[in-house]
Amino acid sequence: MKKKLILESGEVFHGEGFGANLETQGEVVFNTGMTGYQELISDPSYSGQLVCMTYPLIGNYGINRDDYESMEPAMKGLIVKELCEFPSNFRSQMTLDELFKKKGLSGIQGIDTRKLTRIIRNKGVVRGKIVDSEFNEQQAVAELNSFIVPSNQVESVSTKTAYAAPGRGFKVVLVDFGSKLGIIRELSQRDCDITVVSQDTTADEILMINPDGVMLSNGPGDPKDVKGAQEMINGLLGKVPIFGICLGHQLIGLACGAKTFKLKFGHRGGNHPVLDLAKNRIEITAQNHGYAIDSESLEYTDLEETHIALNDRTNEGFRHKIHPCFSVQYHPEASPGPEDSNYLFDEFIEMMKDFKNQRM
């Protein structure tokens, strides 16, 4: 079926549709990963977005039930140069096209993804629409220019009820702002006793669970839109160790007085170099965020910068100078990788152990 991608600025890309035959629109962003498309599709942090893959061939190893990061995709659609119709992998259970039909997602293939990526890099994130080839282009541009990206994305992807992932080790509360299952997998590998709670859970409600530590997950959108999170974090600081990832990192920053800003086109992919300032060591990381912490604003807080992005020198991590709390902007739980930074979960375990020993 003939489809086209129309951008709010009027550019039009013609291609072939795949998945569900539905009209869809959202923010158009690009991801530089060579693998991990299934994890990307099921990552709640892509809520409301059309994702352009810069790697040209997507779908070549199929889809399998073990690699989901959430049960239901939150993204709006996928844009690829070439869709593989016949995956070659012993783990494959269905094709990418079959998954999109099953989940009601639309995609487009056969367009010049390099040109689209350059447009986003030059102009910043743009709004786009995947429609039938006969759709009126002027009407699409008008609709896109009046389209407002929803501000309640965290609320839409967070769990509505608390649930447990039992273990025999430290008791960890995971606050779900759009959490990937990879976080639960990493904590479970360390035998943590996990309770996952909704994004609007208060500090008092978390402390009533009597956790050894609290994890603040990744999630979509502008951190300033997450109501109540800063108050919750301030209610936990000093009372329990805290580890934040991605959106959780930004929320800790805001709670401690730092500022955030929207990146021109974001960091998305599995190949981003980050410098650990204390160890003078470079890690290759997976990233997915459109907002970042203003490094200069950290000077007026109790937060100490620990990591920076080597591509653009933006903040990638900090540690609280007084309380047991640290966080990173990237994803140490990344699947299928890289795994350079999953040692941070071990540091979280050690932080909980030290805090518990000090209280005894």
Short mmCIF file of C-alpha atoms in Angstrom, two decimals:
data_model
loop_
_atom_site.label_atom_id
_atom_site.label_comp_id
_atom_site.label_asym_id
_atom_site.label_seq_id
_atom_site.Cartn_x
_atom_site.Cartn_y
_atom_site.Cartn_z
CA MET A 1 0.00 0.00 0.00
CA LYS A 2 1.33 3.40 -0.99
CA LYS A 3 1.93 5.77 1.93
CA LYS A 4 3.62 9.09 2.49
CA LEU A 5 5.22 10.88 5.44
CA ILE A 6 4.35 14.58 5.61
CA LEU A 7 6.26 16.96 7.89
CA GLU A 8 4.85 20.13 9.43
CA SER A 9 7.31 22.15 7.32
CA GLY A 10 5.78 20.74 4.12
CA GLU A 11 8.40 18.14 3.11
CA VAL A 12 6.85 14.94 1.73
CA PHE A 13 8.40 11.47 1.57
CA HIS A 14 6.75 8.75 -0.51
CA GLY A 15 7.04 5.08 0.39
CA GLU A 16 5.30 1.79 1.13
CA GLY A 17 3.22 1.25 4.24
CA PHE A 18 3.50 -1.73 6.57
CA GLY A 19 1.64 -2.87 9.64
CA ALA A 20 -1.87 -1.53 10.26
CA ASN A 21 -3.40 0.60 7.53
CA LEU A 22 -4.00 3.57 9.82
CA GLU A 23 -3.26 7.28 9.75
CA THR A 24 -0.90 8.32 12.54
CA GLN A 25 0.98 11.44 13.66
CA GLY A 26 3.48 12.52 16.31
CA GLU A 27 6.93 13.96 16.90
CA VAL A 28 9.47 12.63 14.37
CA VAL A 29 12.79 11.64 15.97
CA PHE A 30 15.70 9.50 14.81
CA ASN A 31 17.48 6.57 16.46
CA THR A 32 21.04 5.58 15.52
CA GLY A 33 20.95 1.99 16.80
CA MET A 34 21.92 -0.87 14.47
CA THR A 35 19.98 -3.41 16.56
CA GLY A 36 17.36 -3.30 19.28
CA TYR A 37 14.37 -2.30 17.16
CA GLN A 38 12.02 -4.56 19.16
CA GLU A 39 13.14 -3.02 22.45
CA LEU A 40 12.74 0.42 20.90
CA ILE A 41 9.21 -0.30 19.69
CA SER A 42 8.18 -1.46 23.17
CA ASP A 43 10.02 1.29 25.12
CA PRO A 44 7.42 3.55 26.83
CA SER A 45 9.82 6.50 26.53
CA TYR A 46 8.91 6.71 22.82
CA SER A 47 5.31 7.51 23.68
CA GLY A 48 3.70 9.68 21.02
CA GLN A 49 6.65 9.59 18.60
CA LEU A 50 7.34 8.49 15.03
CA VAL A 51 10.82 6.96 15.08
CA CYS A 52 13.13 7.09 12.06
CA MET A 53 15.84 4.41 12.08
CA THR A 54 19.14 5.61 10.60
CA TYR A 55 20.34 2.02 10.09
CA PRO A 56 18.94 1.03 6.68
CA LEU A 57 17.74 -2.57 7.19
CA ILE A 58 15.22 -3.18 10.00
CA GLY A 59 13.42 -6.38 10.93
CA ASN A 60 16.15 -8.81 9.84
CA TYR A 61 16.07 -10.89 13.04
CA GLY A 62 12.32 -10.81 13.55
CA ILE A 63 10.32 -10.47 16.77
CA ASN A 64 10.24 -12.72 19.84
CA ARG A 65 8.37 -12.61 23.14
CA ASP A 66 11.51 -12.42 25.32
CA ASP A 67 12.74 -9.03 24.11
CA TYR A 68 9.82 -6.77 24.99
CA GLU A 69 10.44 -3.78 27.28
CA SER A 70 6.71 -3.32 27.94
CA MET A 71 3.64 -5.28 26.96
CA GLU A 72 2.07 -2.59 24.76
CA PRO A 73 3.96 -0.20 22.45
CA ALA A 74 3.48 3.50 23.17
CA MET A 75 5.15 4.84 20.02
CA LYS A 76 3.05 6.10 17.12
CA GLY A 77 4.92 4.61 14.19
CA LEU A 78 8.20 3.54 12.61
CA ILE A 79 10.08 4.96 9.59
CA VAL A 80 12.68 2.77 7.86
CA LYS A 81 14.68 2.62 4.66
CA GLU A 82 14.09 -1.10 4.08
CA LEU A 83 11.83 -3.53 5.96
CA CYS A 84 13.04 -7.14 6.03
CA GLU A 85 10.13 -9.41 5.13
CA PHE A 86 11.95 -12.71 5.75
CA PRO A 87 13.89 -12.57 9.04
CA SER A 88 16.66 -15.09 9.65
CA ASN A 89 16.99 -15.93 13.34
CA PHE A 90 16.15 -19.09 15.27
CA ARG A 91 14.49 -16.99 18.00
CA SER A 92 12.12 -15.20 15.62
CA GLN A 93 8.41 -15.85 16.20
CA MET A 94 6.92 -13.27 13.83
CA THR A 95 7.93 -10.52 11.44
CA LEU A 96 7.97 -6.83 12.29
CA ASP A 97 5.09 -6.32 9.85
CA GLU A 98 3.03 -8.99 11.64
CA LEU A 99 3.72 -7.37 15.02
CA PHE A 100 2.59 -3.97 13.74
CA LYS A 101 -0.62 -5.44 12.35
CA LYS A 102 -1.27 -7.20 15.67
CA LYS A 103 -0.62 -4.08 17.75
CA GLY A 104 -2.36 -1.60 15.44
CA LEU A 105 0.78 0.36 14.56
CA SER A 106 1.61 1.97 11.23
CA GLY A 107 4.99 2.17 9.55
CA ILE A 108 6.48 3.41 6.31
CA GLN A 109 9.46 2.05 4.38
CA GLY A 110 11.34 2.94 1.23
CA ILE A 111 11.98 6.60 2.02
CA ASP A 112 15.30 8.47 2.14
CA THR A 113 15.95 8.17 5.88
CA ARG A 114 19.31 9.97 5.54
CA LYS A 115 17.57 13.06 4.16
CA LEU A 116 14.94 12.90 6.91
CA THR A 117 17.65 12.59 9.57
CA ARG A 118 19.46 15.64 8.17
CA ILE A 119 16.23 17.65 8.28
CA ILE A 120 15.75 16.76 11.96
CA ARG A 121 19.40 17.53 12.75
CA ASN A 122 19.17 20.94 11.07
CA LYS A 123 15.68 21.99 12.17
CA GLY A 124 15.25 20.00 15.37
CA VAL A 125 12.43 17.63 16.23
CA VAL A 126 9.50 18.07 13.84
CA ARG A 127 5.91 16.83 13.82
CA GLY A 128 4.94 14.39 11.12
CA LYS A 129 2.06 12.35 9.78
CA ILE A 130 1.97 8.95 8.00
CA VAL A 131 -1.01 8.91 5.66
CA ASP A 132 -2.33 7.29 2.47
CA SER A 133 -0.71 8.47 -0.75
CA GLU A 134 -3.90 10.34 -1.78
CA PHE A 135 -4.15 12.37 1.45
CA ASN A 136 -4.24 16.14 0.88
CA GLU A 137 -0.81 17.52 1.77
CA GLN A 138 -1.96 21.04 2.63
CA GLN A 139 -4.55 19.62 4.99
CA ALA A 140 -1.89 17.46 6.65
CA VAL A 141 0.43 20.44 7.17
CA ALA A 142 -2.43 22.47 8.68
CA GLU A 143 -3.31 19.62 11.04
CA LEU A 144 0.32 19.18 12.09
CA ASN A 145 0.81 22.88 12.79
CA SER A 146 -2.20 22.84 15.12
CA PHE A 147 -1.21 19.52 16.71
CA ILE A 148 -0.16 19.79 20.38
CA VAL A 149 1.97 17.00 21.82
CA PRO A 150 0.15 15.59 24.90
CA SER A 151 1.68 16.56 28.24
CA ASN A 152 0.32 13.59 30.23
CA GLN A 153 2.43 10.91 28.59
CA VAL A 154 3.91 9.59 31.85
CA GLU A 155 0.43 9.16 33.28
CA SER A 156 -0.62 7.20 30.19
CA VAL A 157 2.27 4.69 30.32
CA SER A 158 2.73 4.25 34.10
CA THR A 159 1.22 1.26 35.87
CA LYS A 160 -2.15 2.00 37.47
CA THR A 161 -1.74 -0.55 40.27
CA ALA A 162 1.30 -1.65 42.24
CA TYR A 163 2.73 -5.11 41.57
CA ALA A 164 5.62 -7.22 42.85
CA ALA A 165 8.62 -9.02 41.37
CA PRO A 166 9.70 -11.01 44.46
CA GLY A 167 13.27 -11.72 45.48
CA ARG A 168 15.26 -12.56 48.61
CA GLY A 169 17.60 -9.58 48.62
CA PHE A 170 17.22 -5.85 49.17
CA LYS A 171 13.70 -4.47 49.03
CA VAL A 172 13.49 -1.93 46.20
CA VAL A 173 10.57 0.28 45.22
CA LEU A 174 10.61 1.07 41.49
CA VAL A 175 8.62 4.19 40.66
CA ASP A 176 7.20 3.59 37.19
CA PHE A 177 7.30 6.72 35.02
CA GLY A 178 7.31 4.47 31.94
CA SER A 179 9.72 1.82 33.14
CA LYS A 180 11.43 -0.65 30.84
CA LEU A 181 11.37 -4.30 31.90
CA GLY A 182 15.16 -4.19 31.61
CA ILE A 183 15.31 -2.37 34.96
CA ILE A 184 13.38 -5.18 36.63
CA ARG A 185 15.63 -7.75 34.93
CA GLU A 186 18.80 -6.08 36.25
CA LEU A 187 17.43 -5.78 39.79
CA SER A 188 16.11 -9.36 39.70
CA GLN A 189 19.52 -10.66 38.63
CA ARG A 190 20.78 -9.14 41.88
CA ASP A 191 17.97 -10.92 43.77
CA CYS A 192 16.18 -7.70 44.76
CA ASP A 193 12.64 -7.88 46.14
CA ILE A 194 10.89 -5.37 43.86
CA THR A 195 7.64 -3.48 44.26
CA VAL A 196 6.63 -1.42 41.23
CA VAL A 197 4.42 1.58 42.03
CA SER A 198 2.60 4.22 40.02
CA GLN A 199 4.15 7.56 39.05
CA ASP A 200 1.84 9.45 41.42
CA THR A 201 2.79 7.49 44.55
CA THR A 202 3.77 9.81 47.42
CA ALA A 203 6.91 9.67 49.55
CA ASP A 204 4.88 8.62 52.60
CA GLU A 205 3.29 5.76 50.66
CA ILE A 206 6.71 4.59 49.48
CA LEU A 207 8.23 4.79 52.97
CA MET A 208 5.34 2.71 54.36
CA ILE A 209 6.64 -0.17 52.20
CA ASN A 210 9.90 0.13 54.19
CA PRO A 211 12.24 -0.17 51.17
CA ASP A 212 16.02 -0.46 51.30
CA GLY A 213 16.20 1.68 48.17
CA VAL A 214 14.12 3.51 45.57
CA MET A 215 14.59 3.48 41.81
CA LEU A 216 13.17 6.23 39.61
CA SER A 217 12.59 4.89 36.10
CA ASN A 218 12.84 6.24 32.59
CA GLY A 219 9.78 7.70 30.89
CA PRO A 220 8.53 9.97 28.10
CA GLY A 221 8.09 13.70 27.70
CA ASP A 222 9.03 16.86 29.55
CA PRO A 223 10.06 16.25 33.20
CA LYS A 224 8.34 19.47 34.21
CA ASP A 225 5.00 17.87 33.27
CA VAL A 226 5.31 15.10 35.88
CA LYS A 227 3.19 16.47 38.72
CA GLY A 228 4.13 15.59 42.28
CA ALA A 229 7.43 13.87 41.45
CA GLN A 230 9.66 16.61 42.84
CA GLU A 231 7.75 16.67 46.12
CA MET A 232 7.99 12.87 46.34
CA ILE A 233 11.76 12.91 45.73
CA ASN A 234 12.36 15.62 48.35
CA GLY A 235 10.36 13.51 50.80
CA LEU A 236 12.70 10.57 50.21
CA LEU A 237 16.13 12.26 50.12
CA GLY A 238 18.19 11.25 53.14
CA LYS A 239 15.65 8.65 54.25
CA VAL A 240 16.42 5.99 51.66
CA PRO A 241 19.03 5.49 48.88
CA ILE A 242 17.84 6.64 45.44
CA PHE A 243 18.97 5.65 41.94
CA GLY A 244 17.50 7.44 38.92
CA ILE A 245 17.62 6.63 35.20
CA CYS A 246 16.78 8.95 32.27
CA LEU A 247 13.55 10.77 33.22
CA GLY A 248 14.23 9.77 36.84
CA HIS A 249 17.59 11.54 36.53
CA GLN A 250 15.95 14.74 35.29
CA LEU A 251 13.32 14.62 38.05
CA ILE A 252 16.01 14.34 40.75
CA GLY A 253 17.73 17.34 39.19
CA LEU A 254 14.57 19.43 39.24
CA ALA A 255 13.82 18.39 42.82
CA CYS A 256 17.29 19.56 43.89
CA GLY A 257 17.07 22.92 42.14
CA ALA A 258 18.67 22.22 38.76
CA LYS A 259 17.10 23.23 35.45
CA THR A 260 16.21 21.22 32.34
CA PHE A 261 15.97 22.17 28.68
CA LYS A 262 14.77 20.56 25.46
CA LEU A 263 17.49 19.24 23.17
CA LYS A 264 17.39 20.22 19.50
CA PHE A 265 16.95 16.64 18.28
CA GLY A 266 17.59 14.47 21.34
CA HIS A 267 19.89 11.53 22.04
CA ARG A 268 18.53 8.21 20.80
CA GLY A 269 20.56 5.13 19.99
CA GLY A 270 22.81 2.41 21.36
CA ASN A 271 26.18 3.95 20.54
CA HIS A 272 26.60 7.21 22.49
CA PRO A 273 29.98 7.81 24.22
CA VAL A 274 29.87 9.11 27.79
CA LEU A 275 32.83 10.17 29.94
CA ASP A 276 32.94 9.12 33.61
CA LEU A 277 34.66 12.18 35.10
CA ALA A 278 35.85 10.47 38.30
CA LYS A 279 37.37 7.42 36.58
CA ASN A 280 38.37 9.22 33.35
CA ARG A 281 36.81 6.31 31.48
CA ILE A 282 34.64 6.32 28.37
CA GLU A 283 31.52 4.15 28.26
CA ILE A 284 29.41 3.40 25.19
CA THR A 285 25.79 3.86 26.24
CA ALA A 286 22.21 3.49 25.05
CA GLN A 287 20.18 6.69 25.23
CA ASN A 288 16.66 7.90 24.59
CA HIS A 289 15.79 11.39 25.77
CA GLY A 290 14.65 14.68 24.32
CA TYR A 291 15.40 16.76 27.44
CA ALA A 292 18.58 17.27 29.46
CA ILE A 293 19.88 18.79 32.68
CA ASP A 294 21.46 22.24 32.38
CA SER A 295 25.01 21.57 33.65
CA GLU A 296 25.57 25.18 34.72
CA SER A 297 22.51 25.05 36.96
CA LEU A 298 24.13 22.24 38.99
CA GLU A 299 26.55 24.77 40.50
CA TYR A 300 23.77 26.12 42.68
CA THR A 301 22.64 22.72 43.99
CA ASP A 302 23.96 19.91 46.19
CA LEU A 303 24.52 17.80 43.08
CA GLU A 304 27.97 16.99 41.68
CA GLU A 305 28.33 16.21 37.97
CA THR A 306 29.77 12.73 37.37
CA HIS A 307 29.25 12.04 33.65
CA ILE A 308 29.11 14.07 30.43
CA ALA A 309 28.19 13.24 26.83
CA LEU A 310 31.18 13.40 24.49
CA ASN A 311 29.03 14.24 21.47
CA ASP A 312 27.73 17.55 22.82
CA ARG A 313 29.11 17.89 26.40
CA THR A 314 25.65 17.75 27.98
CA ASN A 315 25.14 16.32 31.46
CA GLU A 316 24.85 12.52 31.71
CA GLY A 317 25.03 11.92 35.46
CA PHE A 318 25.38 13.37 38.95
CA ARG A 319 25.64 12.36 42.59
CA HIS A 320 24.19 14.09 45.65
CA LYS A 321 26.91 15.59 47.85
CA ILE A 322 25.05 14.89 51.12
CA HIS A 323 22.49 12.12 50.68
CA PRO A 324 22.80 8.60 49.20
CA CYS A 325 21.46 9.42 45.75
CA PHE A 326 22.87 9.21 42.24
CA SER A 327 21.47 9.06 38.73
CA VAL A 328 22.39 8.88 35.06
CA GLN A 329 20.77 10.20 31.90
CA TYR A 330 21.57 7.09 29.85
CA HIS A 331 20.33 3.48 30.17
CA PRO A 332 22.56 1.04 32.12
CA GLU A 333 19.81 -1.59 31.72
CA ALA A 334 20.01 -1.39 27.92
CA SER A 335 19.05 -4.45 25.94
CA PRO A 336 20.49 -5.83 23.70
CA GLY A 337 23.30 -3.59 24.94
CA PRO A 338 25.77 -2.04 25.27
CA GLU A 339 26.48 -3.29 28.80
CA ASP A 340 29.36 -0.97 29.68
CA SER A 341 27.44 0.69 32.50
CA ASN A 342 25.26 -1.99 34.09
CA TYR A 343 27.76 -2.01 36.99
CA LEU A 344 25.74 0.97 38.25
CA PHE A 345 23.17 -1.49 39.57
CA ASP A 346 25.97 -3.05 41.66
CA GLU A 347 26.82 0.41 42.98
CA PHE A 348 23.17 0.84 43.93
CA ILE A 349 23.32 -2.46 45.84
CA GLU A 350 26.46 -1.28 47.67
CA MET A 351 24.80 2.05 48.47
CA MET A 352 21.82 0.25 50.03
CA LYS A 353 24.18 -2.04 51.98
CA ASP A 354 26.21 0.89 53.35
CA PHE A 355 23.09 2.85 54.26
CA LYS A 356 21.62 -0.15 56.07
CA ASN A 357 24.84 -0.76 57.99
CA GLN A 358 24.97 2.89 59.10
CA ARG A 359 21.44 2.60 60.49
CA MET A 360 22.20 -0.55 62.49
#
